[in-house]
Short mmCIF file of C-alpha atoms and ligand atoms in Angstrom, two decimals:
data_model
loop_
_atom_site.label_atom_id
_atom_site.label_comp_id
_atom_site.label_asym_id
_atom_site.label_seq_id
_atom_site.Cartn_x
_atom_site.Cartn_y
_atom_site.Cartn_z
CA MET A 1 -161.72 112.71 19.14
CA SER A 2 -157.95 113.19 18.80
CA SER A 3 -155.91 114.66 21.70
CA HIS A 4 -155.24 117.73 19.50
CA GLN A 5 -158.95 118.43 19.29
CA GLU A 6 -159.43 117.88 23.02
CA LEU A 7 -156.85 120.50 23.84
CA ARG A 8 -158.31 123.20 21.59
CA ALA A 9 -158.82 126.41 23.47
CA LEU A 10 -162.42 127.48 24.06
CA THR A 11 -163.54 130.46 22.11
CA PRO A 12 -165.87 133.22 22.92
CA GLY A 13 -168.31 131.50 20.56
CA ASP A 14 -168.04 128.12 22.66
CA ILE A 15 -168.81 130.10 25.92
CA ARG A 16 -171.75 131.93 24.23
CA ALA A 17 -173.08 128.58 22.99
CA ARG A 18 -173.27 127.27 26.58
CA LYS A 19 -176.35 129.62 27.37
CA GLY A 20 -178.71 127.31 29.33
CA GLY A 21 -176.36 124.37 29.11
CA ASP A 22 -173.70 122.95 31.43
CA PRO A 23 -172.75 125.62 33.98
CA LEU A 24 -169.63 127.53 33.12
CA VAL A 25 -166.76 127.22 35.53
CA CYS A 26 -164.80 130.32 35.86
CA LEU A 27 -161.89 131.49 38.10
CA THR A 28 -159.33 134.31 38.12
CA ALA A 29 -155.62 133.78 37.76
CA TYR A 30 -152.66 136.03 37.67
CA THR A 31 -149.62 133.76 37.45
CA THR A 32 -148.53 130.73 35.33
CA PRO A 33 -148.63 128.05 37.94
CA VAL A 34 -152.12 129.10 39.29
CA ALA A 35 -153.37 129.43 35.63
CA GLN A 36 -152.27 125.79 35.01
CA LEU A 37 -154.27 124.67 38.16
CA ALA A 38 -157.29 126.53 37.09
CA ASP A 39 -156.99 125.47 33.50
CA ALA A 40 -157.54 121.89 34.57
CA GLU A 41 -161.17 122.65 35.59
CA CYS A 42 -162.20 125.86 34.15
CA ASP A 43 -163.93 127.01 30.95
CA LEU A 44 -162.88 130.51 31.32
CA VAL A 45 -159.83 132.02 33.20
CA LEU A 46 -160.05 135.78 33.93
CA VAL A 47 -156.97 137.80 34.50
CA GLY A 48 -159.10 140.10 36.67
CA ASP A 49 -158.07 143.61 37.79
CA SER A 50 -158.65 142.29 41.31
CA VAL A 51 -154.82 141.44 40.75
CA GLY A 52 -154.23 144.96 42.03
CA MET A 53 -155.80 144.21 45.38
CA VAL A 54 -154.83 140.55 45.73
CA LEU A 55 -151.18 140.61 44.57
CA HIS A 56 -150.15 144.29 44.66
CA GLY A 57 -151.73 145.29 47.93
CA LEU A 58 -153.69 148.18 46.34
CA PRO A 59 -156.75 149.55 48.24
CA THR A 60 -158.92 149.31 45.20
CA THR A 61 -158.69 148.31 41.52
CA LEU A 62 -158.34 151.97 40.40
CA GLY A 63 -154.60 151.92 40.52
CA VAL A 64 -154.23 149.00 38.20
CA THR A 65 -152.55 149.81 34.89
CA MET A 66 -152.37 148.48 31.30
CA GLU A 67 -148.88 147.42 31.96
CA MET A 68 -149.78 145.37 35.01
CA MET A 69 -152.64 143.64 33.03
CA ILE A 70 -150.30 142.82 30.11
CA LEU A 71 -147.55 141.47 32.44
CA HIS A 72 -150.15 139.20 34.31
CA GLY A 73 -151.90 138.28 31.05
CA GLN A 74 -148.68 137.15 29.60
CA ALA A 75 -147.95 134.88 32.63
CA VAL A 76 -151.41 133.46 32.56
CA ALA A 77 -151.25 132.78 28.79
CA ARG A 78 -148.30 130.52 29.58
CA GLY A 79 -150.35 128.36 31.79
CA VAL A 80 -153.72 128.11 29.98
CA LYS A 81 -154.29 125.66 27.19
CA ARG A 82 -157.98 124.77 27.15
CA ALA A 83 -159.98 127.59 28.96
CA LEU A 84 -160.80 130.90 27.25
CA MET A 85 -158.46 133.54 28.67
CA VAL A 86 -160.17 136.83 29.29
CA VAL A 87 -158.20 139.92 30.42
CA ASP A 88 -159.87 142.83 32.39
CA MET A 89 -159.57 146.27 30.89
CA PRO A 90 -158.26 148.45 33.69
CA PHE A 91 -159.84 151.65 35.05
CA ALA A 92 -159.42 154.72 32.68
CA SER A 93 -158.30 152.62 29.66
CA TYR A 94 -161.70 152.54 27.98
CA GLU A 95 -164.13 155.03 29.50
CA GLU A 96 -163.31 157.84 27.26
CA GLY A 97 -164.98 156.41 24.35
CA PRO A 98 -164.87 153.54 21.51
CA ALA A 99 -161.58 154.78 20.02
CA GLN A 100 -159.58 154.64 23.27
CA ALA A 101 -161.28 151.45 24.28
CA TYR A 102 -160.40 149.78 20.89
CA ARG A 103 -156.67 150.96 21.03
CA ASN A 104 -156.33 149.48 24.61
CA ALA A 105 -158.31 146.34 23.97
CA ALA A 106 -156.29 145.61 20.89
CA ARG A 107 -153.07 146.12 22.74
CA LEU A 108 -154.18 143.65 25.36
CA MET A 109 -155.10 141.04 22.84
CA ALA A 110 -151.92 141.50 20.71
CA GLU A 111 -149.51 141.48 23.70
CA THR A 112 -151.11 138.84 25.88
CA GLY A 113 -152.80 136.61 23.27
CA CYS A 114 -156.09 136.61 25.24
CA GLY A 115 -159.17 135.46 23.56
CA ALA A 116 -161.34 138.35 24.85
CA VAL A 117 -161.53 141.37 27.18
CA LYS A 118 -163.83 142.24 29.98
CA LEU A 119 -165.10 145.70 30.80
CA GLU A 120 -167.33 147.12 33.42
CA GLY A 121 -170.56 149.11 32.82
CA GLY A 122 -173.99 148.84 31.44
CA GLN A 123 -176.15 151.04 29.21
CA HIS A 124 -173.45 153.68 28.90
CA MET A 125 -170.85 151.21 27.65
CA ALA A 126 -173.15 149.61 25.01
CA GLU A 127 -171.72 151.85 22.15
CA THR A 128 -168.24 150.87 23.11
CA ILE A 129 -168.96 147.15 23.29
CA HIS A 130 -170.70 147.35 19.88
CA PHE A 131 -167.68 149.23 18.43
CA LEU A 132 -165.25 146.62 19.82
CA THR A 133 -167.15 143.45 18.81
CA GLN A 134 -167.70 144.88 15.28
CA ARG A 135 -164.00 145.14 14.94
CA GLY A 136 -162.83 141.62 15.98
CA ILE A 137 -162.58 142.18 19.70
CA PRO A 138 -164.81 139.84 21.80
CA VAL A 139 -166.14 141.42 24.96
CA MET A 140 -167.39 140.09 28.13
CA GLY A 141 -169.63 142.53 30.05
CA HIS A 142 -169.87 143.12 33.76
CA VAL A 143 -172.78 144.82 35.47
CA GLY A 144 -174.32 145.02 38.95
CA LEU A 145 -171.54 145.96 41.39
CA THR A 146 -168.75 147.36 39.25
CA PRO A 147 -165.76 147.75 41.48
CA GLN A 148 -164.03 150.41 39.26
CA SER A 149 -166.91 152.67 40.07
CA VAL A 150 -166.62 152.21 43.88
CA ASN A 151 -166.31 155.94 44.41
CA THR A 152 -169.52 156.71 42.66
CA LEU A 153 -171.48 153.80 43.89
CA GLY A 154 -170.36 154.77 47.37
CA GLY A 155 -168.94 151.36 48.40
CA TYR A 156 -169.20 147.60 47.47
CA ARG A 157 -172.99 147.31 48.20
CA VAL A 158 -175.41 145.01 46.47
CA GLN A 159 -176.88 146.52 43.38
CA GLY A 160 -180.39 146.27 41.97
CA LYS A 161 -182.39 146.10 45.15
CA GLY A 162 -186.07 147.21 44.95
CA ALA A 163 -186.65 149.82 42.29
CA ASP A 164 -182.97 149.76 41.19
CA ALA A 165 -183.59 146.21 39.65
CA THR A 166 -184.77 147.75 36.43
CA ARG A 167 -181.51 149.74 36.01
CA VAL A 168 -179.53 146.55 36.41
CA MET A 169 -181.83 144.54 34.15
CA HIS A 170 -181.49 147.27 31.39
CA ASP A 171 -177.77 147.30 31.84
CA ALA A 172 -177.56 143.54 31.34
CA GLN A 173 -179.84 143.78 28.23
CA ALA A 174 -177.95 146.66 26.71
CA VAL A 175 -174.57 144.88 27.06
CA ALA A 176 -175.84 141.71 25.58
CA GLN A 177 -177.59 143.46 22.75
CA ALA A 178 -174.41 145.42 21.95
CA GLY A 179 -172.58 142.07 21.27
CA ALA A 180 -171.03 140.86 24.58
CA PHE A 181 -170.56 136.98 24.50
CA SER A 182 -171.32 136.81 28.21
CA VAL A 183 -172.05 139.03 31.14
CA VAL A 184 -170.69 138.91 34.64
CA LEU A 185 -173.49 139.72 37.30
CA GLU A 186 -171.82 140.88 40.46
CA LYS A 187 -173.50 141.17 43.83
CA VAL A 188 -177.08 141.45 42.62
CA PRO A 189 -180.21 139.77 44.28
CA ALA A 190 -180.66 136.09 43.33
CA ARG A 191 -184.17 136.82 41.96
CA LEU A 192 -183.03 139.58 39.72
CA ALA A 193 -180.01 137.52 38.53
CA ASP A 194 -182.35 134.67 37.67
CA GLU A 195 -184.71 137.19 35.76
CA ILE A 196 -181.66 138.56 33.82
CA THR A 197 -180.59 134.98 33.11
CA ALA A 198 -184.03 134.13 31.75
CA THR A 199 -184.09 137.34 29.69
CA ILE A 200 -180.75 137.78 27.91
CA ASP A 201 -179.54 135.37 25.35
CA VAL A 202 -175.97 135.14 26.39
CA PRO A 203 -174.64 133.31 29.40
CA THR A 204 -174.66 135.16 32.77
CA VAL A 205 -171.66 134.49 35.16
CA GLY A 206 -172.59 135.11 38.67
CA ILE A 207 -170.32 136.32 41.56
CA GLY A 208 -172.48 136.90 44.66
CA ALA A 209 -175.60 136.62 42.44
CA SER A 210 -177.49 133.31 42.10
CA ALA A 211 -176.77 129.61 41.57
CA GLY A 212 -179.22 129.85 38.65
CA CYS A 213 -176.79 131.91 36.48
CA ASP A 214 -175.31 130.20 33.54
CA GLY A 215 -171.87 130.02 35.33
CA GLN A 216 -169.99 131.19 38.41
CA ILE A 217 -166.77 133.04 38.85
CA LEU A 218 -164.63 133.64 41.99
CA VAL A 219 -161.39 135.32 42.67
CA ILE A 220 -159.16 132.37 43.11
CA ASP A 221 -157.12 133.75 46.14
CA ASP A 222 -160.41 134.25 47.90
CA MET A 223 -161.74 130.62 47.39
CA LEU A 224 -158.36 129.10 48.22
CA GLY A 225 -158.29 131.22 51.45
CA LEU A 226 -155.04 132.70 50.32
CA PHE A 227 -156.16 136.35 50.40
CA ASP A 228 -157.67 136.58 53.88
CA ALA A 229 -157.38 140.36 54.43
CA PHE A 230 -161.18 140.32 54.24
CA LYS A 231 -163.74 137.86 52.89
CA PRO A 232 -166.85 138.97 50.94
CA LYS A 233 -169.97 137.34 52.31
CA PHE A 234 -170.70 135.31 49.13
CA VAL A 235 -167.22 133.74 49.04
CA LYS A 236 -167.02 130.16 50.07
CA ARG A 237 -163.57 129.01 51.07
CA TYR A 238 -162.62 125.67 49.65
CA ALA A 239 -159.27 125.63 51.38
CA ALA A 240 -157.29 127.60 53.89
CA LEU A 241 -154.03 128.09 52.13
CA ALA A 242 -152.98 131.35 54.14
CA ASP A 243 -153.33 129.27 57.33
CA ASP A 244 -151.36 126.36 55.78
CA ALA A 245 -148.59 128.90 54.57
CA ARG A 246 -148.42 130.58 58.13
CA ALA A 247 -147.95 127.25 59.77
CA ALA A 248 -145.38 126.16 57.19
CA ILE A 249 -143.42 129.44 57.47
CA ALA A 250 -143.62 129.08 61.33
CA ALA A 251 -142.29 125.46 61.24
CA TYR A 252 -139.42 126.51 58.92
CA ALA A 253 -138.53 129.45 61.18
CA GLY A 254 -138.50 127.19 64.21
CA GLU A 255 -136.15 124.75 62.56
CA VAL A 256 -133.77 127.43 61.41
CA ARG A 257 -133.57 128.94 64.84
CA ALA A 258 -133.04 125.54 66.35
CA ARG A 259 -130.29 124.72 63.83
CA ARG A 260 -132.45 121.70 63.03
CA PHE A 261 -132.86 122.52 59.32
CA PRO A 262 -132.88 119.03 57.71
CA ALA A 263 -132.22 119.93 54.12
CA ALA A 264 -129.17 121.95 55.18
CA GLU A 265 -127.81 119.03 57.42
CA HIS A 266 -128.18 116.65 54.38
CA ILE A 267 -126.21 119.01 52.14
CA PHE A 268 -123.59 119.95 54.69
CA GLU A 269 -122.73 116.42 55.92
CA ASP A 270 -121.18 115.45 52.58
CA PRO A 271 -119.68 118.45 50.90
CA SER A 272 -119.12 116.51 47.71
CA LYS A 273 -122.91 116.25 47.25
O1 LIG B 301 -161.43 141.49 38.73
C1 LIG B 301 -161.95 140.56 38.94
O2 LIG B 301 -161.47 139.58 39.51
C2 LIG B 301 -163.36 140.37 38.51
C3 LIG B 301 -164.28 139.29 38.84
C4 LIG B 301 -165.58 139.13 38.21
C5 LIG B 301 -164.02 138.33 39.75
O3 LIG B 301 -163.89 141.23 37.71
#
């Protein structure tokens, strides 16, 4: 295989073809350098609307705008070579109906160069997903806990417990039948996630769902321990970068205050350098 072929970006079709195969490795990214790091291991990089909470300090994802998604999408596009880049459609950019969704999804694709968009919602979004996918816009679905609906769901609770399992199953089926190439299952019981994975014919990507999903996704700042304002129970931290950053900043501050700043000494010793 030539190096040109090896570097080909994955397409929604490639992701779709991984159903039941090697698990899909997915992470979010919001900036060029982090996208480069993620791209080295990931099949799919999501410019999630979690950017609003993680990088902009918003209390929920509801305040995220198209302009924010486009700016971060463009930054991530500069860092991704192999992974499929997916951009989240922000709250209120698609819920009115298929025409509004098409207009905004097409803008996200044209202005960021992403390979697909993701939108939240189950049975009630099926018509919109069908409309978009019939018109050249690949869609990743997202069911279970849908954070843009935090106010109607009444919080960030697990979805699909007990009798509610049927609703989440029907949501996942509707999204897959409407043409989504993959579906995120967020915060649903493991057994239900496994049943959905066995039932629908496109890959499920779990977040707080089950190891049996066809892939997994995490918010990168959560798994790196960089965003430590709060930690969802299902997040495993693979690093403690916020702790490292606090220690590094404290060390720097100490050296500056003690006039023991080595870089400055080195520069100021010889003004010709
Ligand atoms: O916005 C986001 O980061 C997501 C996830 C599935 C992680 O939607």
